Amino acid sequence: MKQFSLFFLLLLVTFSCSKNASEKENEAVVVTDDFKSYRLDRDLSLERFSDLIESVELVRMEETDNSLLSYIYDVHQSKDQLVFTSGRESNVFVFDLKGNFVRKINKKGEGPEEYLNITDLWLEGDTLAIYSRNQTSVKRYSLEGDFIRSEKLPASPGHLYTYNHGYAMEMNYRPINDTSYYRYATLDKDLKLVDMYQPVDKHIPAGLTLGTNSITPYKDGVTLHRMMSDTVYYLNDKGFAPLVHLEFGQDWYWNEGKDVTPDFVQVIQETEKVWTATAHIGDHLIWVFTYSGFSEGIVPPSFLIDRALGIVHNVDMRKADKSNNVAIPIGWDNEQMIFTIQSPNVASFLSEFNEDQIKFREGTTLEEIESSENPMLMWVKFKE
């Protein structure tokens, strides 16, 4: 976990007769998008990750000379392909849904059809969109790697995602213009500023963001969850409003009124408290992945929230030997959560399941996974 958390930090600078009363109650519960707060207590009894799972489906990522992967932390899916980045070379990898390597795209450079870096990546149908913070531009390519067009942005957001034919932006401590500092803002299709949300009273001469995109699609809009915030917001045609509050109590670092200073990176390495979190919002479940200091022995908690019943699970994500986390969350694919897991950890993890709980996609075998150095993907269905 220490190594994985440090990676993110380097990138700073989602029961009638036949039915008993409980089943009836569950059926009657409707999950709404009304604002709710959930108490996330790391003192809750730990529950093994595997004990919460109904079934898993595993897909190996084919290892070739052109598809050597160091990690997978953001996956986007077209109708028949998986697209993601890996490593520091600004490569975009395309695999089919069975984990077969299709191609590697790299357009890194300083030319008009190239990107300097990949800050955020998403798909618009069969079009690949890449936001480069270093260039304050969005460039679009086909999934074959052919250049389509480029847009120059009027600001340099920490993160960006397509929204309402324009963009939703997470600014945090970055200026929208010479005088305006807001947490979030939107641009229209002509890249004109539409709305700004949550003004910043104090700002520092640095933009603070995690490596993963803080803006993700949700229903008819997007959720926004900036670094160092315990509240997830929802933006759609009805407006901008809080959706989920993550109540960490005394475990939340910012409760003590600390100002964000330029030595922030050094300070958070020493705290055992949660200083930021990533919340993957699903229709019925929420997965919360937290970040705390990097001292030996600190294990940042993970939580699974049942939105209908309000139940919070404190999830023990450690491997059987109680060392580093066994899997890392990526995001929801309908009712399943996608995780990435390093190949050497797979066999031990699967030993915690019955055989009928495990499925391998066509072309994937445990033997092939164990012989590969590539990480793999795992679709998880949680128990109801």
Short mmCIF file of C-alpha atoms in Angstrom, two decimals:
data_model
loop_
_atom_site.label_atom_id
_atom_site.label_comp_id
_atom_site.label_asym_id
_atom_site.label_seq_id
_atom_site.Cartn_x
_atom_site.Cartn_y
_atom_site.Cartn_z
CA MET A 1 0.00 0.00 0.00
CA LYS A 2 2.88 2.31 0.76
CA GLN A 3 4.24 1.94 -2.76
CA PHE A 4 0.84 2.40 -4.38
CA SER A 5 -0.01 5.52 -2.35
CA LEU A 6 3.35 7.03 -3.18
CA PHE A 7 2.65 6.53 -6.86
CA PHE A 8 -0.43 8.70 -6.62
CA LEU A 9 1.49 11.34 -4.74
CA LEU A 10 4.05 11.57 -7.54
CA LEU A 11 1.31 12.65 -9.88
CA LEU A 12 0.41 15.75 -7.84
CA VAL A 13 3.08 18.70 -9.06
CA THR A 14 -15.32 5.12 -9.40
CA PHE A 15 -37.99 -11.80 1.86
CA SER A 16 -45.82 -12.98 2.08
CA CYS A 17 -45.69 -16.43 2.63
CA SER A 18 -42.85 -17.05 0.29
CA LYS A 19 -41.00 -13.88 1.26
CA ASN A 20 -40.18 -12.74 4.73
CA ALA A 21 -40.53 -9.20 6.03
CA SER A 22 -36.86 -8.37 5.50
CA GLU A 23 -37.07 -9.13 1.79
CA LYS A 24 -40.15 -6.97 1.45
CA GLU A 25 -38.37 -4.15 3.19
CA ASN A 26 -35.38 -4.42 0.86
CA GLU A 27 -37.64 -4.37 -2.20
CA ALA A 28 -39.41 -1.27 -0.91
CA VAL A 29 -36.20 0.71 -0.44
CA VAL A 30 -35.53 3.04 -3.35
CA VAL A 31 -32.13 4.65 -3.71
CA THR A 32 -32.47 8.34 -4.44
CA ASP A 33 -29.89 11.01 -5.09
CA ASP A 34 -30.91 13.05 -2.07
CA PHE A 35 -27.92 14.26 -0.09
CA LYS A 36 -26.83 11.72 2.54
CA SER A 37 -24.04 11.44 5.06
CA TYR A 38 -22.36 8.15 5.95
CA ARG A 39 -20.24 7.61 9.05
CA LEU A 40 -17.00 5.92 8.06
CA ASP A 41 -15.38 4.59 11.21
CA ARG A 42 -12.10 2.73 10.92
CA ASP A 43 -12.89 1.19 14.35
CA LEU A 44 -15.76 -0.78 12.81
CA SER A 45 -15.11 -4.53 12.78
CA LEU A 46 -13.00 -5.43 9.78
CA GLU A 47 -14.64 -7.63 7.15
CA ARG A 48 -12.57 -9.63 4.70
CA PHE A 49 -12.88 -8.34 1.15
CA SER A 50 -13.63 -11.87 -0.08
CA ASP A 51 -16.47 -12.33 2.45
CA LEU A 52 -18.40 -9.46 0.84
CA ILE A 53 -18.13 -10.87 -2.68
CA GLU A 54 -20.69 -13.03 -4.44
CA SER A 55 -18.62 -13.74 -7.54
CA VAL A 56 -15.56 -12.61 -9.49
CA GLU A 57 -14.75 -12.62 -13.19
CA LEU A 58 -11.10 -12.40 -14.19
CA VAL A 59 -9.46 -11.20 -17.39
CA ARG A 60 -5.76 -11.43 -18.03
CA MET A 61 -4.08 -8.63 -20.00
CA GLU A 62 -2.14 -10.36 -22.76
CA GLU A 63 1.59 -9.86 -22.35
CA THR A 64 3.54 -9.06 -25.51
CA ASP A 65 6.64 -7.01 -26.25
CA ASN A 66 4.31 -4.05 -26.91
CA SER A 67 1.93 -4.54 -24.00
CA LEU A 68 4.09 -4.68 -20.88
CA LEU A 69 2.08 -2.97 -18.13
CA SER A 70 3.31 -1.58 -14.83
CA TYR A 71 -0.13 -0.79 -13.47
CA ILE A 72 -3.73 -0.12 -14.50
CA TYR A 73 -5.60 2.61 -12.67
CA ASP A 74 -8.21 3.99 -15.07
CA VAL A 75 -10.20 1.86 -17.52
CA HIS A 76 -12.66 3.02 -20.16
CA GLN A 77 -14.79 0.65 -22.18
CA SER A 78 -16.23 0.98 -25.67
CA LYS A 79 -18.64 -1.60 -27.02
CA ASP A 80 -15.86 -4.10 -27.61
CA GLN A 81 -12.60 -2.65 -26.28
CA LEU A 82 -10.86 -1.65 -23.04
CA VAL A 83 -8.76 1.52 -23.10
CA PHE A 84 -6.37 2.73 -20.39
CA THR A 85 -2.92 4.18 -19.68
CA SER A 86 -0.02 2.53 -17.88
CA GLY A 87 3.47 3.66 -16.99
CA ARG A 88 5.06 7.06 -17.38
CA GLU A 89 5.59 6.99 -21.13
CA SER A 90 2.10 8.41 -21.90
CA ASN A 91 1.07 5.24 -23.69
CA VAL A 92 -2.58 4.43 -24.33
CA PHE A 93 -3.31 0.70 -24.46
CA VAL A 94 -6.22 -0.89 -26.28
CA PHE A 95 -7.31 -4.45 -25.46
CA ASP A 96 -10.41 -6.37 -26.45
CA LEU A 97 -12.90 -7.52 -23.82
CA LYS A 98 -11.15 -10.91 -23.56
CA GLY A 99 -7.87 -9.23 -22.62
CA ASN A 100 -6.18 -9.67 -25.99
CA PHE A 101 -3.77 -6.90 -26.91
CA VAL A 102 -4.99 -4.79 -29.83
CA ARG A 103 -2.62 -1.83 -30.05
CA LYS A 104 -0.57 0.76 -28.23
CA ILE A 105 -1.04 4.45 -29.03
CA ASN A 106 1.57 7.06 -28.22
CA LYS A 107 1.29 10.59 -29.58
CA LYS A 108 3.54 12.24 -27.03
CA GLY A 109 5.39 15.24 -28.36
CA GLU A 110 5.21 18.97 -28.93
CA GLY A 111 3.60 18.97 -32.35
CA PRO A 112 0.07 20.29 -33.08
CA GLU A 113 -1.33 16.75 -33.21
CA GLU A 114 0.55 15.51 -30.13
CA TYR A 115 0.13 15.73 -26.35
CA LEU A 116 2.83 16.60 -23.81
CA ASN A 117 1.30 14.41 -21.12
CA ILE A 118 -1.91 12.56 -20.28
CA THR A 119 -3.71 14.15 -17.34
CA ASP A 120 -7.14 12.67 -18.07
CA LEU A 121 -8.45 10.25 -20.64
CA TRP A 122 -11.98 9.25 -21.61
CA LEU A 123 -13.98 7.84 -24.51
CA GLU A 124 -16.68 9.55 -26.54
CA GLY A 125 -18.08 6.58 -28.41
CA ASP A 126 -15.18 5.39 -30.52
CA THR A 127 -13.23 8.61 -30.05
CA LEU A 128 -10.37 8.89 -27.57
CA ALA A 129 -10.16 12.23 -25.73
CA ILE A 130 -6.95 13.20 -23.92
CA TYR A 131 -6.59 16.22 -21.67
CA SER A 132 -3.02 17.49 -21.26
CA ARG A 133 -2.70 19.91 -18.36
CA ASN A 134 0.75 20.92 -19.56
CA GLN A 135 -0.77 22.15 -22.83
CA THR A 136 -4.19 23.17 -21.42
CA SER A 137 -5.71 21.36 -24.37
CA VAL A 138 -7.95 18.42 -25.23
CA LYS A 139 -6.94 16.35 -28.24
CA ARG A 140 -9.05 13.69 -29.85
CA TYR A 141 -8.01 10.59 -31.75
CA SER A 142 -9.62 7.53 -33.25
CA LEU A 143 -9.02 4.26 -31.42
CA GLU A 144 -6.59 3.47 -34.23
CA GLY A 145 -4.55 6.48 -33.13
CA ASP A 146 -5.42 8.88 -35.95
CA PHE A 147 -5.61 12.55 -34.96
CA ILE A 148 -9.05 14.17 -35.20
CA ARG A 149 -8.94 17.64 -33.61
CA SER A 150 -7.58 19.78 -30.79
CA GLU A 151 -9.20 22.32 -28.43
CA LYS A 152 -7.28 24.94 -26.47
CA LEU A 153 -8.84 25.62 -23.06
CA PRO A 154 -9.14 29.08 -21.44
CA ALA A 155 -7.96 27.69 -18.07
CA SER A 156 -5.74 24.96 -16.68
CA PRO A 157 -7.98 22.72 -14.55
CA GLY A 158 -6.58 20.06 -12.28
CA HIS A 159 -8.98 17.59 -13.89
CA LEU A 160 -11.45 17.73 -16.72
CA TYR A 161 -14.32 15.69 -18.14
CA THR A 162 -16.78 16.17 -20.96
CA TYR A 163 -20.13 17.59 -19.82
CA ASN A 164 -23.18 18.97 -21.65
CA HIS A 165 -21.26 19.37 -24.94
CA GLY A 166 -18.59 21.32 -23.07
CA TYR A 167 -16.56 20.48 -19.97
CA ALA A 168 -16.77 20.20 -16.19
CA MET A 169 -13.55 21.34 -14.50
CA GLU A 170 -12.02 20.75 -11.08
CA MET A 171 -9.96 23.84 -10.32
CA ASN A 172 -9.27 23.49 -6.55
CA TYR A 173 -6.40 25.97 -6.02
CA ARG A 174 -5.96 26.81 -9.70
CA PRO A 175 -7.17 30.18 -11.02
CA ILE A 176 -9.99 30.35 -13.56
CA ASN A 177 -8.72 33.76 -14.59
CA ASP A 178 -6.46 36.40 -13.08
CA THR A 179 -8.75 37.10 -10.13
CA SER A 180 -11.21 34.20 -9.74
CA TYR A 181 -10.53 31.10 -7.67
CA TYR A 182 -13.30 28.48 -7.47
CA ARG A 183 -13.33 24.75 -6.75
CA TYR A 184 -15.33 23.80 -9.84
CA ALA A 185 -16.47 25.39 -13.08
CA THR A 186 -18.07 24.53 -16.42
CA LEU A 187 -17.42 25.50 -20.01
CA ASP A 188 -19.93 25.41 -22.86
CA LYS A 189 -19.37 23.94 -26.31
CA ASP A 190 -17.66 27.15 -27.39
CA LEU A 191 -15.32 26.94 -24.37
CA LYS A 192 -16.96 29.94 -22.71
CA LEU A 193 -17.23 29.99 -18.93
CA VAL A 194 -20.77 29.06 -17.85
CA ASP A 195 -20.81 28.55 -14.08
CA MET A 196 -18.38 28.64 -11.17
CA TYR A 197 -18.96 26.82 -7.87
CA GLN A 198 -17.49 27.16 -4.37
CA PRO A 199 -15.22 30.20 -4.21
CA VAL A 200 -11.79 29.76 -2.62
CA ASP A 201 -11.01 32.34 0.07
CA LYS A 202 -7.41 31.30 0.48
CA HIS A 203 -5.18 29.99 -2.25
CA ILE A 204 -1.60 28.84 -2.53
CA PRO A 205 0.74 29.06 -5.53
CA ALA A 206 0.28 25.40 -6.42
CA GLY A 207 -2.46 23.23 -7.89
CA LEU A 208 -3.26 20.17 -5.80
CA THR A 209 -4.72 17.13 -7.51
CA LEU A 210 -4.54 13.36 -7.40
CA GLY A 211 -3.46 11.35 -10.40
CA THR A 212 -6.94 9.93 -11.05
CA ASN A 213 -9.73 12.04 -12.50
CA SER A 214 -11.91 13.61 -9.81
CA ILE A 215 -14.82 14.03 -12.26
CA THR A 216 -16.69 10.90 -13.35
CA PRO A 217 -19.88 10.23 -15.31
CA TYR A 218 -22.95 9.44 -13.23
CA LYS A 219 -26.48 8.99 -14.66
CA ASP A 220 -27.34 12.18 -16.59
CA GLY A 221 -24.41 14.20 -15.30
CA VAL A 222 -21.11 13.91 -13.46
CA THR A 223 -19.90 13.59 -9.89
CA LEU A 224 -17.12 15.86 -8.64
CA HIS A 225 -14.90 15.00 -5.69
CA ARG A 226 -11.80 17.10 -5.35
CA MET A 227 -8.74 16.24 -3.36
CA MET A 228 -8.95 17.05 0.39
CA SER A 229 -12.76 17.15 0.38
CA ASP A 230 -15.10 14.82 2.26
CA THR A 231 -18.10 15.73 0.06
CA VAL A 232 -19.04 14.42 -3.39
CA TYR A 233 -21.08 16.77 -5.58
CA TYR A 234 -23.47 15.98 -8.42
CA LEU A 235 -23.77 18.20 -11.48
CA ASN A 236 -26.57 17.79 -14.03
CA ASP A 237 -29.22 19.89 -15.75
CA LYS A 238 -30.93 20.45 -12.37
CA GLY A 239 -27.85 22.16 -10.98
CA PHE A 240 -24.86 21.61 -8.73
CA ALA A 241 -25.57 20.01 -5.34
CA PRO A 242 -23.91 17.84 -2.67
CA LEU A 243 -24.64 14.15 -3.13
CA VAL A 244 -22.63 12.24 -0.50
CA HIS A 245 -20.86 13.31 2.68
CA LEU A 246 -18.12 11.01 3.95
CA GLU A 247 -18.11 11.49 7.73
CA PHE A 248 -14.73 10.38 9.09
CA GLY A 249 -15.11 12.07 12.46
CA GLN A 250 -11.80 12.57 14.24
CA ASP A 251 -10.06 10.45 11.61
CA TRP A 252 -10.43 13.30 9.08
CA TYR A 253 -7.21 15.33 8.89
CA TRP A 254 -8.83 18.64 7.96
CA ASN A 255 -11.09 18.86 11.01
CA GLU A 256 -8.31 20.64 12.87
CA GLY A 257 -8.51 23.75 10.72
CA LYS A 258 -5.15 23.24 9.07
CA ASP A 259 -4.36 25.57 6.20
CA VAL A 260 -3.00 24.14 2.98
CA THR A 261 0.56 25.31 2.68
CA PRO A 262 3.26 24.71 0.07
CA ASP A 263 4.81 22.02 2.29
CA PHE A 264 1.55 20.04 2.14
CA VAL A 265 3.18 17.02 0.49
CA GLN A 266 5.68 16.65 3.32
CA VAL A 267 3.06 17.14 6.04
CA ILE A 268 0.58 14.49 4.88
CA GLN A 269 3.25 11.82 4.80
CA GLU A 270 3.34 11.92 8.59
CA THR A 271 -0.37 11.78 9.50
CA GLU A 272 -2.29 8.63 10.31
CA LYS A 273 -5.53 10.44 9.58
CA VAL A 274 -7.38 10.37 6.26
CA TRP A 275 -6.40 13.41 4.24
CA THR A 276 -8.33 12.58 1.09
CA ALA A 277 -10.54 9.88 -0.36
CA THR A 278 -11.82 8.61 -3.68
CA ALA A 279 -15.51 7.68 -3.76
CA HIS A 280 -16.77 5.47 -6.59
CA ILE A 281 -20.51 6.16 -6.70
CA GLY A 282 -22.70 3.35 -8.03
CA ASP A 283 -26.48 3.17 -8.28
CA HIS A 284 -26.70 1.02 -5.14
CA LEU A 285 -23.20 0.85 -3.67
CA ILE A 286 -20.35 3.24 -2.99
CA TRP A 287 -16.73 2.17 -2.72
CA VAL A 288 -14.49 4.53 -0.75
CA PHE A 289 -10.71 4.31 -1.10
CA THR A 290 -8.81 6.49 1.37
CA TYR A 291 -5.35 8.01 1.64
CA SER A 292 -3.34 8.64 4.80
CA GLY A 293 0.34 8.90 5.71
CA PHE A 294 3.02 6.65 4.34
CA SER A 295 4.64 5.55 7.58
CA GLU A 296 5.31 1.86 8.04
CA GLY A 297 2.30 0.09 9.54
CA ILE A 298 -0.33 2.63 8.43
CA VAL A 299 -3.11 0.89 6.48
CA PRO A 300 -5.59 3.42 5.04
CA PRO A 301 -9.12 2.00 5.38
CA SER A 302 -11.50 1.11 2.56
CA PHE A 303 -15.28 1.14 2.91
CA LEU A 304 -18.24 -0.35 1.05
CA ILE A 305 -21.51 1.54 1.54
CA ASP A 306 -25.00 0.14 0.86
CA ARG A 307 -26.91 3.25 -0.23
CA ALA A 308 -30.34 1.65 0.25
CA LEU A 309 -29.82 0.39 3.79
CA GLY A 310 -27.16 2.85 4.93
CA ILE A 311 -24.89 -0.02 5.99
CA VAL A 312 -21.15 0.68 6.01
CA HIS A 313 -18.60 -2.13 5.75
CA ASN A 314 -15.02 -1.56 6.90
CA VAL A 315 -13.22 -3.68 4.33
CA ASP A 316 -9.97 -5.51 5.04
CA MET A 317 -8.26 -5.26 1.65
CA ARG A 318 -4.98 -6.78 2.79
CA LYS A 319 -3.59 -9.96 1.36
CA ALA A 320 -3.89 -13.13 3.46
CA ASP A 321 -0.47 -12.45 4.97
CA LYS A 322 -1.72 -9.00 6.13
CA SER A 323 0.71 -7.16 3.89
CA ASN A 324 -0.20 -4.77 1.06
CA ASN A 325 -3.70 -4.49 -0.38
CA VAL A 326 -4.65 -7.33 -2.67
CA ALA A 327 -6.56 -5.24 -5.24
CA ILE A 328 -7.10 -1.61 -6.23
CA PRO A 329 -10.54 -0.23 -7.22
CA ILE A 330 -11.01 1.34 -10.63
CA GLY A 331 -14.73 2.05 -11.02
CA TRP A 332 -18.19 0.64 -11.61
CA ASP A 333 -19.32 -1.27 -14.67
CA ASN A 334 -23.08 -1.32 -14.11
CA GLU A 335 -23.57 -3.41 -10.94
CA GLN A 336 -20.01 -4.75 -10.85
CA MET A 337 -16.89 -3.04 -9.57
CA ILE A 338 -13.71 -3.31 -11.62
CA PHE A 339 -10.51 -3.91 -9.65
CA THR A 340 -6.96 -4.36 -10.81
CA ILE A 341 -4.82 -7.02 -9.17
CA GLN A 342 -1.19 -7.96 -9.65
CA SER A 343 -0.80 -11.42 -11.16
CA PRO A 344 1.33 -12.92 -8.32
CA ASN A 345 -1.52 -12.19 -5.87
CA VAL A 346 -4.29 -13.90 -7.84
CA ALA A 347 -3.94 -17.57 -6.80
CA SER A 348 -3.82 -16.78 -3.09
CA PHE A 349 -6.81 -14.46 -3.37
CA LEU A 350 -8.90 -16.99 -5.32
CA SER A 351 -8.21 -19.62 -2.67
CA GLU A 352 -10.66 -17.72 -0.44
CA PHE A 353 -13.57 -18.56 -2.79
CA ASN A 354 -15.57 -21.60 -3.78
CA GLU A 355 -15.04 -22.78 -7.32
CA ASP A 356 -18.54 -21.74 -8.43
CA GLN A 357 -17.80 -18.13 -7.43
CA ILE A 358 -14.94 -17.81 -9.92
CA LYS A 359 -15.25 -17.20 -13.64
CA PHE A 360 -12.49 -16.71 -16.20
CA ARG A 361 -13.27 -14.95 -19.45
CA GLU A 362 -12.57 -16.87 -22.62
CA GLY A 363 -8.82 -16.97 -23.21
CA THR A 364 -7.97 -16.49 -19.53
CA THR A 365 -6.65 -19.26 -17.30
CA LEU A 366 -5.06 -19.19 -13.88
CA GLU A 367 -1.92 -20.73 -15.35
CA GLU A 368 -1.63 -17.93 -17.88
CA ILE A 369 -2.18 -15.28 -15.20
CA GLU A 370 0.52 -16.76 -12.98
CA SER A 371 3.02 -16.86 -15.84
CA SER A 372 2.44 -13.19 -16.75
CA GLU A 373 4.02 -10.08 -15.27
CA ASN A 374 1.09 -7.92 -16.36
CA PRO A 375 -1.55 -6.88 -13.84
CA MET A 376 -5.04 -8.14 -14.61
CA LEU A 377 -8.60 -6.93 -14.30
CA MET A 378 -11.30 -8.39 -12.08
CA TRP A 379 -15.03 -7.69 -12.19
CA VAL A 380 -16.57 -8.10 -8.72
CA LYS A 381 -20.23 -8.64 -7.89
CA PHE A 382 -20.93 -7.96 -4.24
CA LYS A 383 -23.43 -9.86 -2.12
CA GLU A 384 -26.85 -8.26 -1.69
#
